[in-house]
PDB file of C-alpha atoms in Angstrom:
ATOM      1  CA  UNK A   1     143.128  30.975  96.245  1.00 50.00           C
ATOM      2  CA  UNK A   2     141.680  32.961  93.358  1.00 47.00           C
ATOM      3  CA  UNK A   3     138.031  31.641  94.115  1.00 52.00           C
ATOM      4  CA  UNK A   4     138.510  32.492  97.831  1.00 53.00           C
ATOM      5  CA  UNK A   5     139.425  36.337  96.734  1.00 44.00           C
ATOM      6  CA  UNK A   6     136.437  36.569  94.480  1.00 42.00           C
ATOM      7  CA  UNK A   7     134.139  35.391  97.169  1.00 54.00           C
ATOM      8  CA  UNK A   8     135.662  37.753  99.690  1.00 50.00           C
ATOM      9  CA  UNK A   9     135.064  40.644  97.275  1.00 42.00           C
ATOM     10  CA  UNK A  10     131.518  39.682  96.775  1.00 47.00           C
ATOM     11  CA  UNK A  11     130.955  39.493 100.503  1.00 48.00           C
ATOM     12  CA  UNK A  12     132.228  43.072 101.060  1.00 45.00           C
ATOM     13  CA  UNK A  13     130.079  44.429  98.201  1.00 46.00           C
ATOM     14  CA  UNK A  14     126.971  42.641  99.816  1.00 49.00           C
ATOM     15  CA  UNK A  15     127.805  44.178 103.172  1.00 49.00           C
ATOM     16  CA  UNK A  16     128.208  47.592 101.758  1.00 46.00           C
ATOM     17  CA  UNK A  17     124.913  47.390 100.042  1.00 46.00           C
ATOM     18  CA  UNK A  18     123.131  46.252 103.319  1.00 47.00           C
ATOM     19  CA  UNK A  19     124.558  48.950 105.350  1.00 51.00           C
ATOM     20  CA  UNK A  20     122.537  51.840 103.890  1.00 59.00           C
ATOM     21  CA  UNK A  21     122.112  54.068 100.880  1.00 83.00           C
ATOM     22  CA  UNK A  22     123.035  57.702 100.010  1.00 86.00           C
ATOM     23  CA  UNK A  23     120.484  60.400 100.241  1.00 91.00           C
ATOM     24  CA  UNK A  24     120.507  64.188 100.269  1.00 92.00           C
ATOM     25  CA  UNK A  25     120.637  66.125 103.551  1.00 94.00           C
ATOM     26  CA  UNK A  26     120.991  69.648 104.736  1.00 95.00           C
ATOM     27  CA  UNK A  27     123.729  70.730 107.153  1.00 96.00           C
ATOM     28  CA  UNK A  28     124.915  73.995 108.825  1.00 95.00           C
ATOM     29  CA  UNK A  29     127.519  74.406 111.459  1.00 94.00           C
ATOM     30  CA  UNK A  30     125.995  74.720 114.832  1.00 93.00           C
ATOM     31  CA  UNK A  31     122.322  74.344 113.789  1.00 92.00           C
ATOM     32  CA  UNK A  32     120.040  72.258 115.944  1.00 94.00           C
ATOM     33  CA  UNK A  33     117.179  70.112 114.731  1.00 94.00           C
ATOM     34  CA  UNK A  34     114.690  72.599 116.169  1.00 95.00           C
ATOM     35  CA  UNK A  35     116.278  75.417 114.241  1.00 95.00           C
ATOM     36  CA  UNK A  36     116.320  73.420 110.905  1.00 94.00           C
ATOM     37  CA  UNK A  37     112.695  72.659 111.362  1.00 94.00           C
ATOM     38  CA  UNK A  38     111.819  76.270 111.742  1.00 94.00           C
ATOM     39  CA  UNK A  39     113.892  77.229 108.848  1.00 94.00           C
ATOM     40  CA  UNK A  40     112.671  74.653 106.726  1.00 90.00           C
ATOM     41  CA  UNK A  41     109.003  75.347 107.352  1.00 87.00           C
ATOM     42  CA  UNK A  42     109.708  79.114 106.726  1.00 86.00           C
ATOM     43  CA  UNK A  43     111.349  78.416 103.393  1.00 86.00           C
ATOM     44  CA  UNK A  44     108.568  76.143 102.164  1.00 82.00           C
ATOM     45  CA  UNK A  45     106.058  78.942 103.071  1.00 79.00           C
ATOM     46  CA  UNK A  46     108.209  81.582 101.351  1.00 74.00           C
ATOM     47  CA  UNK A  47     108.767  79.528  98.204  1.00 69.00           C
ATOM     48  CA  UNK A  48     105.134  78.916  97.877  1.00 69.00           C
ATOM     49  CA  UNK A  49     104.499  82.575  97.412  1.00 64.00           C
ATOM     50  CA  UNK A  50     107.112  83.256  94.589  1.00 55.00           C
ATOM     51  CA  UNK A  51     104.351  83.406  91.890  1.00 53.00           C
ATOM     52  CA  UNK A  52     100.542  83.797  92.051  1.00 56.00           C
ATOM     53  CA  UNK A  53      99.016  80.677  93.621  1.00 57.00           C
ATOM     54  CA  UNK A  54      96.816  79.944  90.546  1.00 53.00           C
ATOM     55  CA  UNK A  55      99.902  79.939  88.430  1.00 53.00           C
ATOM     56  CA  UNK A  56     102.519  78.394  90.624  1.00 56.00           C
ATOM     57  CA  UNK A  57     104.707  75.448  89.278  1.00 61.00           C
ATOM     58  CA  UNK A  58     106.281  72.644  91.390  1.00 68.00           C
ATOM     59  CA  UNK A  59     109.518  73.256  89.868  1.00 70.00           C
ATOM     60  CA  UNK A  60     109.466  77.078  90.532  1.00 67.00           C
ATOM     61  CA  UNK A  61     108.496  76.367  94.209  1.00 72.00           C
ATOM     62  CA  UNK A  62     111.354  73.697  94.798  1.00 79.00           C
ATOM     63  CA  UNK A  63     113.897  76.193  93.276  1.00 77.00           C
ATOM     64  CA  UNK A  64     113.083  78.860  95.575  1.00 73.00           C
ATOM     65  CA  UNK A  65     112.792  76.520  98.442  1.00 82.00           C
ATOM     66  CA  UNK A  66     116.482  75.341  98.026  1.00 86.00           C
ATOM     67  CA  UNK A  67     117.586  78.872  97.434  1.00 84.00           C
ATOM     68  CA  UNK A  68     116.048  79.923 100.705  1.00 84.00           C
ATOM     69  CA  UNK A  69     117.793  77.336 102.717  1.00 92.00           C
ATOM     70  CA  UNK A  70     121.172  78.297 101.010  1.00 91.00           C
ATOM     71  CA  UNK A  71     120.742  81.883 101.999  1.00 89.00           C
ATOM     72  CA  UNK A  72     120.256  80.778 105.588  1.00 92.00           C
ATOM     73  CA  UNK A  73     123.685  79.083 105.499  1.00 94.00           C
ATOM     74  CA  UNK A  74     122.781  75.412 104.891  1.00 95.00           C
ATOM     75  CA  UNK A  75     124.451  73.217 102.344  1.00 96.00           C
ATOM     76  CA  UNK A  76     122.683  70.256 100.519  1.00 95.00           C
ATOM     77  CA  UNK A  77     124.940  67.247 100.162  1.00 94.00           C
ATOM     78  CA  UNK A  78     124.524  63.317  99.711  1.00 91.00           C
ATOM     79  CA  UNK A  79     125.160  61.351 102.846  1.00 91.00           C
ATOM     80  CA  UNK A  80     125.175  57.539 103.515  1.00 91.00           C
ATOM     81  CA  UNK A  81     122.315  56.525 105.805  1.00 88.00           C
ATOM     82  CA  UNK A  82     122.577  56.819 108.794  1.00 89.00           C
ATOM     83  CA  UNK A  83     123.957  60.335 108.235  1.00 91.00           C
ATOM     84  CA  UNK A  84     126.521  62.097 110.509  1.00 92.00           C
ATOM     85  CA  UNK A  85     125.175  64.312 113.341  1.00 93.00           C
ATOM     86  CA  UNK A  86     123.938  67.602 112.394  1.00 92.00           C
ATOM     87  CA  UNK A  87     122.499  66.430 109.025  1.00 94.00           C
ATOM     88  CA  UNK A  88     118.809  66.931 108.480  1.00 95.00           C
ATOM     89  CA  UNK A  89     116.449  65.648 105.982  1.00 91.00           C
ATOM     90  CA  UNK A  90     114.463  68.238 103.914  1.00 90.00           C
ATOM     91  CA  UNK A  91     111.976  68.200 101.315  1.00 88.00           C
ATOM     92  CA  UNK A  92     113.132  65.827  98.591  1.00 87.00           C
ATOM     93  CA  UNK A  93     110.202  63.401  97.480  1.00 80.00           C
ATOM     94  CA  UNK A  94     108.157  65.002  94.655  1.00 78.00           C
ATOM     95  CA  UNK A  95     104.752  63.957  96.306  1.00 81.00           C
ATOM     96  CA  UNK A  96     106.078  64.983  99.810  1.00 75.00           C
ATOM     97  CA  UNK A  97     107.250  68.462  98.322  1.00 70.00           C
ATOM     98  CA  UNK A  98     104.026  68.862  96.614  1.00 76.00           C
ATOM     99  CA  UNK A  99     101.989  68.350  99.692  1.00 76.00           C
ATOM    100  CA  UNK A 100     104.158  70.662 101.796  1.00 69.00           C
ATOM    101  CA  UNK A 101     104.034  73.326  99.159  1.00 65.00           C
ATOM    102  CA  UNK A 102     100.188  73.209  98.813  1.00 72.00           C
ATOM    103  CA  UNK A 103      99.653  73.260 102.636  1.00 67.00           C
ATOM    104  CA  UNK A 104     101.922  76.448 102.864  1.00 56.00           C
ATOM    105  CA  UNK A 105      99.841  77.907 100.082  1.00 62.00           C
ATOM    106  CA  UNK A 106      96.641  77.390 101.938  1.00 65.00           C
ATOM    107  CA  UNK A 107      98.135  78.864 104.985  1.00 59.00           C
ATOM    108  CA  UNK A 108      99.783  81.889 103.484  1.00 53.00           C
ATOM    109  CA  UNK A 109      97.864  85.276 103.157  1.00 58.00           C
ATOM    110  CA  UNK A 110      95.885  85.062  99.828  1.00 61.00           C
ATOM    111  CA  UNK A 111      96.499  87.584  97.162  1.00 66.00           C
ATOM    112  CA  UNK A 112      93.609  89.356  95.680  1.00 73.00           C
ATOM    113  CA  UNK A 113      92.728  88.924  92.087  1.00 72.00           C
ATOM    114  CA  UNK A 114      93.891  92.287  91.197  1.00 77.00           C
ATOM    115  CA  UNK A 115      97.306  91.652  93.061  1.00 75.00           C
ATOM    116  CA  UNK A 116      97.925  88.359  91.171  1.00 74.00           C
ATOM    117  CA  UNK A 117      97.332  90.223  87.781  1.00 78.00           C
ATOM    118  CA  UNK A 118      99.546  93.159  88.832  1.00 80.00           C
ATOM    119  CA  UNK A 119     102.241  90.745  89.615  1.00 74.00           C
ATOM    120  CA  UNK A 120     102.051  88.858  86.401  1.00 73.00           C
ATOM    121  CA  UNK A 121     101.972  92.254  84.482  1.00 84.00           C
ATOM    122  CA  UNK A 122     105.223  93.283  86.487  1.00 76.00           C
ATOM    123  CA  UNK A 123     106.837  90.063  85.429  1.00 69.00           C
ATOM    124  CA  UNK A 124     106.173  90.507  81.744  1.00 76.00           C
ATOM    125  CA  UNK A 125     107.013  94.144  81.797  1.00 83.00           C
ATOM    126  CA  UNK A 126     110.474  93.254  83.302  1.00 71.00           C
ATOM    127  CA  UNK A 127     111.000  90.589  80.710  1.00 69.00           C
ATOM    128  CA  UNK A 128     110.960  87.789  83.418  1.00 57.00           C
ATOM    129  CA  UNK A 129     108.280  85.741  81.595  1.00 68.00           C
ATOM    130  CA  UNK A 130     107.579  85.453  77.914  1.00 78.00           C
ATOM    131  CA  UNK A 131     104.381  86.519  76.140  1.00 85.00           C
ATOM    132  CA  UNK A 132     103.311  82.902  75.850  1.00 82.00           C
ATOM    133  CA  UNK A 133     104.105  82.227  79.700  1.00 73.00           C
ATOM    134  CA  UNK A 134     102.211  85.471  80.562  1.00 80.00           C
ATOM    135  CA  UNK A 135      99.135  84.419  78.556  1.00 84.00           C
ATOM    136  CA  UNK A 136      99.101  80.908  80.144  1.00 79.00           C
ATOM    137  CA  UNK A 137      99.446  82.117  83.621  1.00 76.00           C
ATOM    138  CA  UNK A 138      96.901  84.899  83.223  1.00 81.00           C
ATOM    139  CA  UNK A 139      94.487  82.368  81.793  1.00 82.00           C
ATOM    140  CA  UNK A 140      94.890  80.189  85.033  1.00 75.00           C
ATOM    141  CA  UNK A 141      94.502  83.121  87.341  1.00 73.00           C
ATOM    142  CA  UNK A 142      91.288  84.317  85.576  1.00 79.00           C
ATOM    143  CA  UNK A 143      89.762  81.017  85.371  1.00 76.00           C
ATOM    144  CA  UNK A 144      90.347  80.480  89.207  1.00 71.00           C
ATOM    145  CA  UNK A 145      88.896  83.669  90.407  1.00 67.00           C
ATOM    146  CA  UNK A 146      85.466  83.956  92.044  1.00 65.00           C
ATOM    147  CA  UNK A 147      83.142  86.966  92.539  1.00 59.00           C
ATOM    148  CA  UNK A 148      83.956  87.140  96.348  1.00 60.00           C
ATOM    149  CA  UNK A 149      87.673  87.384  95.539  1.00 57.00           C
ATOM    150  CA  UNK A 150      87.247  90.617  93.622  1.00 61.00           C
ATOM    151  CA  UNK A 151      88.146  93.710  95.605  1.00 60.00           C
ATOM    152  CA  UNK A 152      85.219  96.192  95.737  1.00 62.00           C
ATOM    153  CA  UNK A 153      85.948  99.885  95.040  1.00 58.00           C
ATOM    154  CA  UNK A 154      86.436 101.759  98.264  1.00 65.00           C
ATOM    155  CA  UNK A 155      83.924 104.675  98.938  1.00 66.00           C
ATOM    156  CA  UNK A 156      85.311 108.114  98.633  1.00 65.00           C
ATOM    157  CA  UNK A 157      85.799 109.735 102.161  1.00 67.00           C
ATOM    158  CA  UNK A 158      85.999 113.146 103.093  1.00 58.00           C
ATOM    159  CA  UNK A 159      89.497 114.523 103.814  1.00 61.00           C
ATOM    160  CA  UNK A 160      90.366 114.412 107.533  1.00 62.00           C
ATOM    161  CA  UNK A 161      90.066 117.655 109.299  1.00 58.00           C
ATOM    162  CA  UNK A 162      92.717 116.826 112.005  1.00 60.00           C
ATOM    163  CA  UNK A 163      96.226 115.597 111.144  1.00 58.00           C
ATOM    164  CA  UNK A 164      96.844 111.981 111.768  1.00 60.00           C
ATOM    165  CA  UNK A 165      99.895 110.511 113.376  1.00 55.00           C
ATOM    166  CA  UNK A 166     102.756 109.684 110.834  1.00 56.00           C
ATOM    167  CA  UNK A 167     102.707 106.169 109.557  1.00 51.00           C
ATOM    168  CA  UNK A 168     105.452 103.613 110.902  1.00 58.00           C
ATOM    169  CA  UNK A 169     108.681 103.257 109.164  1.00 74.00           C
ATOM    170  CA  UNK A 170     108.464 101.186 106.008  1.00 82.00           C
ATOM    171  CA  UNK A 171     110.920  98.837 104.430  1.00 86.00           C
ATOM    172  CA  UNK A 172     109.515  99.607 101.135  1.00 88.00           C
ATOM    173  CA  UNK A 173     111.487 101.936  98.638  1.00 89.00           C
ATOM    174  CA  UNK A 174     114.841 102.161  97.166  1.00 91.00           C
ATOM    175  CA  UNK A 175     118.132 101.403  99.212  1.00 92.00           C
ATOM    176  CA  UNK A 176     121.480 102.284  97.866  1.00 93.00           C
ATOM    177  CA  UNK A 177     124.627  99.998  98.414  1.00 91.00           C
ATOM    178  CA  UNK A 178     128.242 101.303  98.995  1.00 84.00           C
ATOM    179  CA  UNK A 179     129.243  99.292  95.946  1.00 84.00           C
ATOM    180  CA  UNK A 180     126.789 101.660  93.768  1.00 86.00           C
ATOM    181  CA  UNK A 181     124.125  98.786  93.641  1.00 91.00           C
ATOM    182  CA  UNK A 182     120.390  99.655  94.217  1.00 93.00           C
ATOM    183  CA  UNK A 183     117.904  97.426  96.024  1.00 92.00           C
ATOM    184  CA  UNK A 184     114.192  98.277  95.162  1.00 93.00           C
ATOM    185  CA  UNK A 185     111.817  96.652  97.794  1.00 93.00           C
ATOM    186  CA  UNK A 186     107.997  96.767  97.375  1.00 91.00           C
ATOM    187  CA  UNK A 187     105.210  95.299  99.790  1.00 85.00           C
ATOM    188  CA  UNK A 188     105.321  94.732 103.531  1.00 81.00           C
ATOM    189  CA  UNK A 189     105.585  91.799 105.994  1.00 78.00           C
ATOM    190  CA  UNK A 190     105.466  88.504 104.211  1.00 79.00           C
ATOM    191  CA  UNK A 191     104.539  89.997 100.911  1.00 85.00           C
ATOM    192  CA  UNK A 192     107.708  91.425  99.651  1.00 89.00           C
ATOM    193  CA  UNK A 193     108.922  91.831  96.138  1.00 91.00           C
ATOM    194  CA  UNK A 194     112.506  93.002  95.349  1.00 89.00           C
ATOM    195  CA  UNK A 195     114.770  93.852  92.370  1.00 91.00           C
ATOM    196  CA  UNK A 196     118.625  94.372  92.731  1.00 89.00           C
ATOM    197  CA  UNK A 197     120.887  95.982  90.241  1.00 90.00           C
ATOM    198  CA  UNK A 198     124.685  96.580  90.129  1.00 87.00           C
ATOM    199  CA  UNK A 199     126.157  98.482  87.145  1.00 85.00           C
ATOM    200  CA  UNK A 200     129.836  98.941  86.723  1.00 81.00           C
ATOM    201  CA  UNK A 201     132.225  99.640  83.959  1.00 81.00           C
ATOM    202  CA  UNK A 202     132.770  95.973  83.255  1.00 79.00           C
ATOM    203  CA  UNK A 203     129.547  94.111  84.088  1.00 77.00           C
ATOM    204  CA  UNK A 204     125.913  94.552  84.854  1.00 82.00           C
ATOM    205  CA  UNK A 205     124.400  92.256  87.296  1.00 84.00           C
ATOM    206  CA  UNK A 206     120.539  92.046  88.243  1.00 87.00           C
ATOM    207  CA  UNK A 207     118.559  89.708  90.381  1.00 88.00           C
ATOM    208  CA  UNK A 208     114.832  89.649  91.423  1.00 88.00           C
ATOM    209  CA  UNK A 209     112.591  87.591  93.875  1.00 88.00           C
ATOM    210  CA  UNK A 210     110.250  87.696  96.776  1.00 90.00           C
ATOM    211  CA  UNK A 211     110.870  87.782 100.615  1.00 89.00           C
ATOM    212  CA  UNK A 212     109.454  88.535 103.991  1.00 88.00           C
ATOM    213  CA  UNK A 213     110.447  90.884 106.879  1.00 85.00           C
ATOM    214  CA  UNK A 214     109.960  89.622 110.463  1.00 77.00           C
ATOM    215  CA  UNK A 215     112.692  89.311 112.960  1.00 75.00           C
ATOM    216  CA  UNK A 216     115.022  89.376 109.966  1.00 85.00           C
ATOM    217  CA  UNK A 217     114.628  90.586 106.292  1.00 90.00           C
ATOM    218  CA  UNK A 218     115.042  87.438 103.945  1.00 89.00           C
ATOM    219  CA  UNK A 219     115.013  88.037 100.267  1.00 90.00           C
ATOM    220  CA  UNK A 220     115.237  84.980  97.968  1.00 89.00           C
ATOM    221  CA  UNK A 221     115.104  84.896  94.188  1.00 86.00           C
ATOM    222  CA  UNK A 222     117.223  84.373  91.167  1.00 85.00           C
ATOM    223  CA  UNK A 223     119.920  86.088  89.055  1.00 82.00           C
ATOM    224  CA  UNK A 224     118.483  87.571  85.870  1.00 75.00           C
ATOM    225  CA  UNK A 225     121.372  89.674  84.303  1.00 64.00           C
ATOM    226  CA  UNK A 226     124.699  88.227  85.089  1.00 57.00           C
ATOM    227  CA  UNK A 227     127.128  88.128  82.102  1.00 49.00           C
ATOM    228  CA  UNK A 228     128.226  84.783  82.890  1.00 52.00           C
ATOM    229  CA  UNK A 229     125.914  81.991  84.040  1.00 50.00           C
ATOM    230  CA  UNK A 230     122.825  83.498  82.631  1.00 51.00           C
ATOM    231  CA  UNK A 231     119.350  83.340  84.518  1.00 53.00           C
ATOM    232  CA  UNK A 232     117.696  80.860  86.784  1.00 62.00           C
ATOM    233  CA  UNK A 233     120.652  80.868  89.342  1.00 81.00           C
ATOM    234  CA  UNK A 234     120.117  81.481  92.998  1.00 85.00           C
ATOM    235  CA  UNK A 235     120.479  84.797  94.586  1.00 88.00           C
ATOM    236  CA  UNK A 236     119.530  85.803  98.106  1.00 90.00           C
ATOM    237  CA  UNK A 237     119.938  88.422 100.854  1.00 91.00           C
ATOM    238  CA  UNK A 238     119.883  87.872 104.665  1.00 90.00           C
ATOM    239  CA  UNK A 239     119.606  91.340 106.262  1.00 91.00           C
ATOM    240  CA  UNK A 240     118.986  93.157 109.498  1.00 90.00           C
ATOM    241  CA  UNK A 241     116.899  96.334 109.309  1.00 87.00           C
ATOM    242  CA  UNK A 242     118.309  99.222 111.621  1.00 86.00           C
ATOM    243  CA  UNK A 243     116.227 102.458 110.825  1.00 82.00           C
ATOM    244  CA  UNK A 244     117.922 103.909 107.853  1.00 88.00           C
ATOM    245  CA  UNK A 245     120.287 100.937 107.363  1.00 91.00           C
ATOM    246  CA  UNK A 246     120.058  97.405 106.057  1.00 90.00           C
ATOM    247  CA  UNK A 247     123.239  95.210 106.859  1.00 91.00           C
ATOM    248  CA  UNK A 248     123.895  91.517 106.213  1.00 91.00           C
ATOM    249  CA  UNK A 249     124.992  89.229 103.445  1.00 91.00           C
ATOM    250  CA  UNK A 250     124.135  88.458  99.903  1.00 90.00           C
ATOM    251  CA  UNK A 251     124.689  84.917  98.370  1.00 87.00           C
ATOM    252  CA  UNK A 252     125.130  84.689  94.580  1.00 81.00           C
ATOM    253  CA  UNK A 253     125.258  81.956  92.177  1.00 75.00           C
ATOM    254  CA  UNK A 254     128.685  80.870  93.532  1.00 78.00           C
ATOM    255  CA  UNK A 255     127.010  80.204  96.820  1.00 80.00           C
ATOM    256  CA  UNK A 256     129.636  82.329  98.711  1.00 82.00           C
ATOM    257  CA  UNK A 257     128.253  84.970 101.282  1.00 87.00           C
ATOM    258  CA  UNK A 258     129.303  88.522 100.781  1.00 88.00           C
ATOM    259  CA  UNK A 259     128.874  91.444 103.208  1.00 90.00           C
ATOM    260  CA  UNK A 260     126.576  94.109 102.098  1.00 91.00           C
ATOM    261  CA  UNK A 261     125.083  97.396 103.489  1.00 93.00           C
ATOM    262  CA  UNK A 262     122.338  99.495 101.989  1.00 93.00           C
ATOM    263  CA  UNK A 263     121.170 103.195 103.168  1.00 92.00           C
ATOM    264  CA  UNK A 264     118.201 105.207 102.132  1.00 87.00           C
ATOM    265  CA  UNK A 265     120.279 107.978 100.825  1.00 84.00           C
ATOM    266  CA  UNK A 266     122.386 107.552  97.582  1.00 80.00           C
ATOM    267  CA  UNK A 267     126.190 107.662  98.464  1.00 72.00           C
TER     268      UNK A 267
END
């Protein structure tokens, strides 16, 4: 009897091992395979631009990639193969992820040598990287530059005699939240950089990162000034731009979306 029971247990274990293994999958209520493919590709491209291409690291790109999918409402969990419907496989394998990130970097608009140095100077001035990290990254950027990548000095042109049309509205500038937070956006299109700060009587919170503005404003980065939890935690905004107003949600280290609204004028 005892021998039969042991044999049955071993048989069940073997059957369980043969049925499949657990792997990480992304899921979001109501998301189709086509939608995940679009969001996945967009997040790979956005993550590849978090730091200058010449100084980028795989770990940094992977962190921003996952934060980007989190900001779009996806959750990453382990599932047994085959996974339940609505589960989609993202970039997980190191070699696969590295190849996708390199391809995205090659397709993304390339920063000039001056822009890469300015971005590194900005990160150092804000205390986001150490002096040693700055020196290492700057050396990589300088060693990778070619003469053709240098931006020539533009010729000085005479002032226009006739007033030109006003420039189109720009997302860049400072936006003020109803909770007394300040969102500072720089750049345009797919080349956005941002800083966010909220100062209250009890706590000071800060975050920074990169993003893009197409049909929707997507800002992905990390928390840098939370009293609890420290830095290197995901922080993101998913916003809709309506003239002088930005509305949407923010997702902090606790991964819980929160409604936010920013305006051009200080409240």
